[in-house]
PDB file of C-alpha atoms in Angstrom:
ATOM      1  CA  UNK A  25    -239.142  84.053  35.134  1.00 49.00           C
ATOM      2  CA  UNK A  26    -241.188  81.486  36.289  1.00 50.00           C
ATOM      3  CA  UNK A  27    -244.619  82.838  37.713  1.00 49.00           C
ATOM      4  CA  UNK A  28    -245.023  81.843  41.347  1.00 52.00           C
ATOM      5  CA  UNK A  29    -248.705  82.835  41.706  1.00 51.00           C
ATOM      6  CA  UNK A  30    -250.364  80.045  43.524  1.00 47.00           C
ATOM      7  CA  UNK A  31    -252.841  79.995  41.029  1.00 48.00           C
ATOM      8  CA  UNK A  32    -250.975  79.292  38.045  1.00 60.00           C
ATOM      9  CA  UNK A  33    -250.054  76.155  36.806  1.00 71.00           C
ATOM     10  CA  UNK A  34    -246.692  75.825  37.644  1.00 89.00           C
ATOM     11  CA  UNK A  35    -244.615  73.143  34.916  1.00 97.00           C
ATOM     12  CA  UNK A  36    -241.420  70.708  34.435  1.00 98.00           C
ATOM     13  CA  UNK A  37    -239.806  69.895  31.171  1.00 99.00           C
ATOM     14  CA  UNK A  38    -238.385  66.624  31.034  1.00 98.00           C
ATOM     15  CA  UNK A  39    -235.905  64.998  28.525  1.00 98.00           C
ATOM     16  CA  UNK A  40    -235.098  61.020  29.577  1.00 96.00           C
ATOM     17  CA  UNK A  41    -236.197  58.897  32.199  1.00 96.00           C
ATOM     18  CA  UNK A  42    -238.982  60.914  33.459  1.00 97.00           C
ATOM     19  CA  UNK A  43    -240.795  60.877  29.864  1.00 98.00           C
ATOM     20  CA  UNK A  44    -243.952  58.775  29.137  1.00 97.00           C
ATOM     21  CA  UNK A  45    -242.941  55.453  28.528  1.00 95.00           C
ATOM     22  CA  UNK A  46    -239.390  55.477  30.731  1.00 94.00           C
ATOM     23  CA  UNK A  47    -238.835  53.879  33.911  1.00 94.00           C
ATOM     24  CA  UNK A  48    -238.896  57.105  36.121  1.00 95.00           C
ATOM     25  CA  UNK A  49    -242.235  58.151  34.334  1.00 97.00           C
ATOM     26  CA  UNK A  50    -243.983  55.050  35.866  1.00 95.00           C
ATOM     27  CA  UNK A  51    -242.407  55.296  38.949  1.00 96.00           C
ATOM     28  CA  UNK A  52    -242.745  59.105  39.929  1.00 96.00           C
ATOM     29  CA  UNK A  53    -244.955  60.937  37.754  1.00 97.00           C
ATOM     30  CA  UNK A  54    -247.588  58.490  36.176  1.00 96.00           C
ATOM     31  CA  UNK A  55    -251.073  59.735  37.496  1.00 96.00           C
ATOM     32  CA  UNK A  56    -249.680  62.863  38.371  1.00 95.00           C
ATOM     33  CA  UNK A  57    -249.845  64.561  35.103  1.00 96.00           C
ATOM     34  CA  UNK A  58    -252.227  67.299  34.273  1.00 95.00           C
ATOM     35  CA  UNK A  59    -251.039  68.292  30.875  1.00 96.00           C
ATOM     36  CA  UNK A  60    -248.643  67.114  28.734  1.00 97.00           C
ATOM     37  CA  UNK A  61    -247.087  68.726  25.387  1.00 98.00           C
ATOM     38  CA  UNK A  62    -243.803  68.598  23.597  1.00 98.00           C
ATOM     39  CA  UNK A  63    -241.468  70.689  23.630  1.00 98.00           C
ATOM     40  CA  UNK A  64    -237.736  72.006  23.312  1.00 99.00           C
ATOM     41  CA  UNK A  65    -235.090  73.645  24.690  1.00 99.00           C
ATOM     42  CA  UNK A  66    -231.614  74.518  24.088  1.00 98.00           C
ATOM     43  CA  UNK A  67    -228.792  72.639  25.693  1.00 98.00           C
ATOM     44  CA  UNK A  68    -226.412  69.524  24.409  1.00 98.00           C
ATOM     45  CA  UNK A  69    -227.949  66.491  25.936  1.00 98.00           C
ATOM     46  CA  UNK A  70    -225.694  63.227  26.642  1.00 97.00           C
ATOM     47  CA  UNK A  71    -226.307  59.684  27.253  1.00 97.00           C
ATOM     48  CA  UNK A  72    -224.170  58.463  30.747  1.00 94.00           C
ATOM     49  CA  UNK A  73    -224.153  54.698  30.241  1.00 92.00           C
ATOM     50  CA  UNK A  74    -222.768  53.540  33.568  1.00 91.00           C
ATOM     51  CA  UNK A  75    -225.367  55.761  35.449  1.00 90.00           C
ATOM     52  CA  UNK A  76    -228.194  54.274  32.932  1.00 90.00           C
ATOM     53  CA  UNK A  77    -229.777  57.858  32.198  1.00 94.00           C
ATOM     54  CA  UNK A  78    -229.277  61.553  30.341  1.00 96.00           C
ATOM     55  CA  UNK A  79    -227.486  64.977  30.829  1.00 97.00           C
ATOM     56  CA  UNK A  80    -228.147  68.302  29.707  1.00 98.00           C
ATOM     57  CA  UNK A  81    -225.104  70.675  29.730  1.00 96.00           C
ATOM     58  CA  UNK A  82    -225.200  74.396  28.242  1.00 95.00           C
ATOM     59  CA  UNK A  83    -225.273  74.350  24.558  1.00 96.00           C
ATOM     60  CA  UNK A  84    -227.099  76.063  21.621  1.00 97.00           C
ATOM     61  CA  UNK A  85    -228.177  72.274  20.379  1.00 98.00           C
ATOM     62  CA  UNK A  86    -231.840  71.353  20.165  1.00 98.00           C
ATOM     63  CA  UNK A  87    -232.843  69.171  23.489  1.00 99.00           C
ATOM     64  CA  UNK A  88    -236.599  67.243  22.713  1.00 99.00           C
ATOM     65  CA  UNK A  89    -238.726  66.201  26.047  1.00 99.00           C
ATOM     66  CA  UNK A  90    -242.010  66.550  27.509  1.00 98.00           C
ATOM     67  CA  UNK A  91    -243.753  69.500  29.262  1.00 98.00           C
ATOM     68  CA  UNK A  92    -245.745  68.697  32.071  1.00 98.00           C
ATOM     69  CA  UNK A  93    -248.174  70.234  34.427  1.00 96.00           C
ATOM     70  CA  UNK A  94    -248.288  68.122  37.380  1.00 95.00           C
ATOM     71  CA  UNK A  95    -251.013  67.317  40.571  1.00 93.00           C
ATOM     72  CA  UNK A  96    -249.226  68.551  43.790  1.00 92.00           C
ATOM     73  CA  UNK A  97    -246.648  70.198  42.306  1.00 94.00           C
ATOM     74  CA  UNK A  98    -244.654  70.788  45.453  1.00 93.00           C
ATOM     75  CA  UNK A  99    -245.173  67.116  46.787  1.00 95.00           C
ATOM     76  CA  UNK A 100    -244.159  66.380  43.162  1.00 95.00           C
ATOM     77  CA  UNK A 101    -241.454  68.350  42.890  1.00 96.00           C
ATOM     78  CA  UNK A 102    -239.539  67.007  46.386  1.00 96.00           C
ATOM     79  CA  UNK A 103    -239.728  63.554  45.115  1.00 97.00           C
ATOM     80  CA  UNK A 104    -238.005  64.354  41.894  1.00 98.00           C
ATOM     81  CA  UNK A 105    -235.341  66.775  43.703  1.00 98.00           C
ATOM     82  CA  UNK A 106    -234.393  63.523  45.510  1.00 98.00           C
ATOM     83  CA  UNK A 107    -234.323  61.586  42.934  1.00 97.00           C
ATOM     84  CA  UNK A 108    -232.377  64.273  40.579  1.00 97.00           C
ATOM     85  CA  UNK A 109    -230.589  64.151  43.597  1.00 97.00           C
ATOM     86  CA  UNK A 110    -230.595  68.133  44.203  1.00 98.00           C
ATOM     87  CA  UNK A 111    -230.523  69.141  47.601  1.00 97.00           C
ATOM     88  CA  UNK A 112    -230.943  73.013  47.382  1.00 96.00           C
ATOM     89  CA  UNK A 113    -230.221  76.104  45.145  1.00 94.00           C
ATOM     90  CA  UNK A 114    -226.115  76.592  44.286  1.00 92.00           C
ATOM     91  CA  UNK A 115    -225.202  73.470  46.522  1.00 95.00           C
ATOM     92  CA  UNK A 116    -221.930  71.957  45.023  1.00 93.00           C
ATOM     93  CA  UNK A 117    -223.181  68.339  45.980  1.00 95.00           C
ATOM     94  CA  UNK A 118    -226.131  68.222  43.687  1.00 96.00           C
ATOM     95  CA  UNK A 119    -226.046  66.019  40.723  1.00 95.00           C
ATOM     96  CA  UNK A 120    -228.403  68.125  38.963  1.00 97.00           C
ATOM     97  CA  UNK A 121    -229.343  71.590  39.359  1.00 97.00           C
ATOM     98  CA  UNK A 122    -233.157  72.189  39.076  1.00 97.00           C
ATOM     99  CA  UNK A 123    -233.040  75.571  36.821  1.00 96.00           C
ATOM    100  CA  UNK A 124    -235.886  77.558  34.697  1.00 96.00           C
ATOM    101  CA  UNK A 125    -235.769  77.393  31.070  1.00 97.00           C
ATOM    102  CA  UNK A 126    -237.937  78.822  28.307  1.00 97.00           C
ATOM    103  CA  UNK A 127    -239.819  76.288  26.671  1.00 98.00           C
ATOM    104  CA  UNK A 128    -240.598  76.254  22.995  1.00 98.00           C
ATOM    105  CA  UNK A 129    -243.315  74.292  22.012  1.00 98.00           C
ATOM    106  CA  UNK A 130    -245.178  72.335  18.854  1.00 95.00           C
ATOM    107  CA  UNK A 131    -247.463  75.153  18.639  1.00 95.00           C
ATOM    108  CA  UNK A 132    -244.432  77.572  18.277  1.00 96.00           C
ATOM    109  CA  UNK A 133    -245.773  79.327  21.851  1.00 97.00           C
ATOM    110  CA  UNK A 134    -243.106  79.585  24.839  1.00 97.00           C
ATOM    111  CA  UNK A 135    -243.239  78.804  28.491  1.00 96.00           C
ATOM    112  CA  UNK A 136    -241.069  78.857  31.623  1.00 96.00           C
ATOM    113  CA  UNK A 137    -240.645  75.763  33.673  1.00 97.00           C
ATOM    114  CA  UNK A 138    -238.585  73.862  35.920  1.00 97.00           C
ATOM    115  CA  UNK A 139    -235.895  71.340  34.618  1.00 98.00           C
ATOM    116  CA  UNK A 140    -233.071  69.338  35.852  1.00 98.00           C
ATOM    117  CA  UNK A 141    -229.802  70.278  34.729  1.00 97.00           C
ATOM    118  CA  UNK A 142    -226.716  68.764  35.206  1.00 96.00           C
ATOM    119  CA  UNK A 143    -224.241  70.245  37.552  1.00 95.00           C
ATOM    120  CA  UNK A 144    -220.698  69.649  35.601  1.00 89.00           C
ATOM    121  CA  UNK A 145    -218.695  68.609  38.577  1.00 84.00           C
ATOM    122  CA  UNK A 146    -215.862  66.760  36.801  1.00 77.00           C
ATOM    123  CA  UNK A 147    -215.463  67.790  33.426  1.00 78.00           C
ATOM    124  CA  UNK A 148    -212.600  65.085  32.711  1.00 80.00           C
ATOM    125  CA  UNK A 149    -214.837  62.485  33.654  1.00 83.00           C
ATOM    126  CA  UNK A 150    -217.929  63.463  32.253  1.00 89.00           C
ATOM    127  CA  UNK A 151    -216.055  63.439  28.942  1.00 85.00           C
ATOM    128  CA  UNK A 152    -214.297  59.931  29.054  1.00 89.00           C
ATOM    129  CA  UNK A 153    -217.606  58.034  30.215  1.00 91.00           C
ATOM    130  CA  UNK A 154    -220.657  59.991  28.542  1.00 95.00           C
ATOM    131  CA  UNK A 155    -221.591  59.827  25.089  1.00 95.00           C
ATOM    132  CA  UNK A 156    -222.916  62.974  22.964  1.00 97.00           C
ATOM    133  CA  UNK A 157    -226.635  62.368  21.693  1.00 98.00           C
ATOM    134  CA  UNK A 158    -226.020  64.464  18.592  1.00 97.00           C
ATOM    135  CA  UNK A 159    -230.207  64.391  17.686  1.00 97.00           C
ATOM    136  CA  UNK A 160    -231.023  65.873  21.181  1.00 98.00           C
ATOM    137  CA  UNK A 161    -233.796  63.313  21.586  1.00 98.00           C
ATOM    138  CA  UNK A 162    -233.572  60.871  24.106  1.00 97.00           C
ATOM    139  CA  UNK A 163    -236.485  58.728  23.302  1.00 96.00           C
ATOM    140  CA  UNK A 164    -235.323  57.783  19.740  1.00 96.00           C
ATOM    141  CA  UNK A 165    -231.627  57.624  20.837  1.00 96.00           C
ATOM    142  CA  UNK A 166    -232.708  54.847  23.465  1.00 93.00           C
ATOM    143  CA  UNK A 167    -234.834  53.201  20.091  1.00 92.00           C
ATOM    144  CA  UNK A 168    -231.934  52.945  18.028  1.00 89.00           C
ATOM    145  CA  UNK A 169    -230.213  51.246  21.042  1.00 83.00           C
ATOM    146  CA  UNK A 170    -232.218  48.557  21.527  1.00 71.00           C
TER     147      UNK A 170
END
């Protein structure tokens, strides 16, 4: 479980919009990163194209992102629960659900962090409008797009 000693670094593993180089990144975390390193998880991760942004569901697929230690984590944190729009633990209105995951990464080492995960409200839905991302890797699904 995630160690909640003030003195440890506390992390978030990202997977779309909040990577280096996306929209969200700039906006939100940009000069509020400490460390950075790649990493995965497991999970099936999804491209939403009318909501402009990616889902991870439960899965045993490979899901690529970005591991970050951030400045002010709790000021941090708050502004991307609002964005992720997640209101609080188990609260059926959340879009995502902000969860702890083990992190594997380059180096083969593994670490707990925070993540967004999203809470499968409408199952019929999610599968008419959003589209598998077989690769797990948002970044070079988003490349082959454009």
């Amino acid at each position: 479980m995630l160690n909640k000693d003030l003195n440890k670094e506390r992390k978030i593993f990202v997977y779309g919009s909040l990577m280096e180089g996306f929209f969200n990144y700039k906006k939100y975390l940009e000069g509020n990163i400490l460390s950075k390193e790649k990493g995965i998880i497991k999970g099936k991760l999804y491209d939403m194209p009318l909501k402009g942004y990616p889902a991870v569901i439960k899965g045993t697929d490979v899901v690529h992102g970005e591991l970050y230690a951030l400045k002010d984590f709790n000021k941090n944190l708050e502004a991307l629960d609002k964005m992720e729009n997640y209101f609080s633990e188990g609260n059926h209105n959340n879009e995502y659900n902000r969860i702890v995951v083990s992190v594997t990464l380059e180096s083969g080492e593994k670490e707990d962090a925070y993540m967004y995960f999203y809470n499968l409200k409408d199952s019929n839905d999610f599968e008419n409008n959003a589209i598998y991302v077989s690769n797990g890797d948002w970044r070079e699904h988003k490349n082959n797009l454009s």
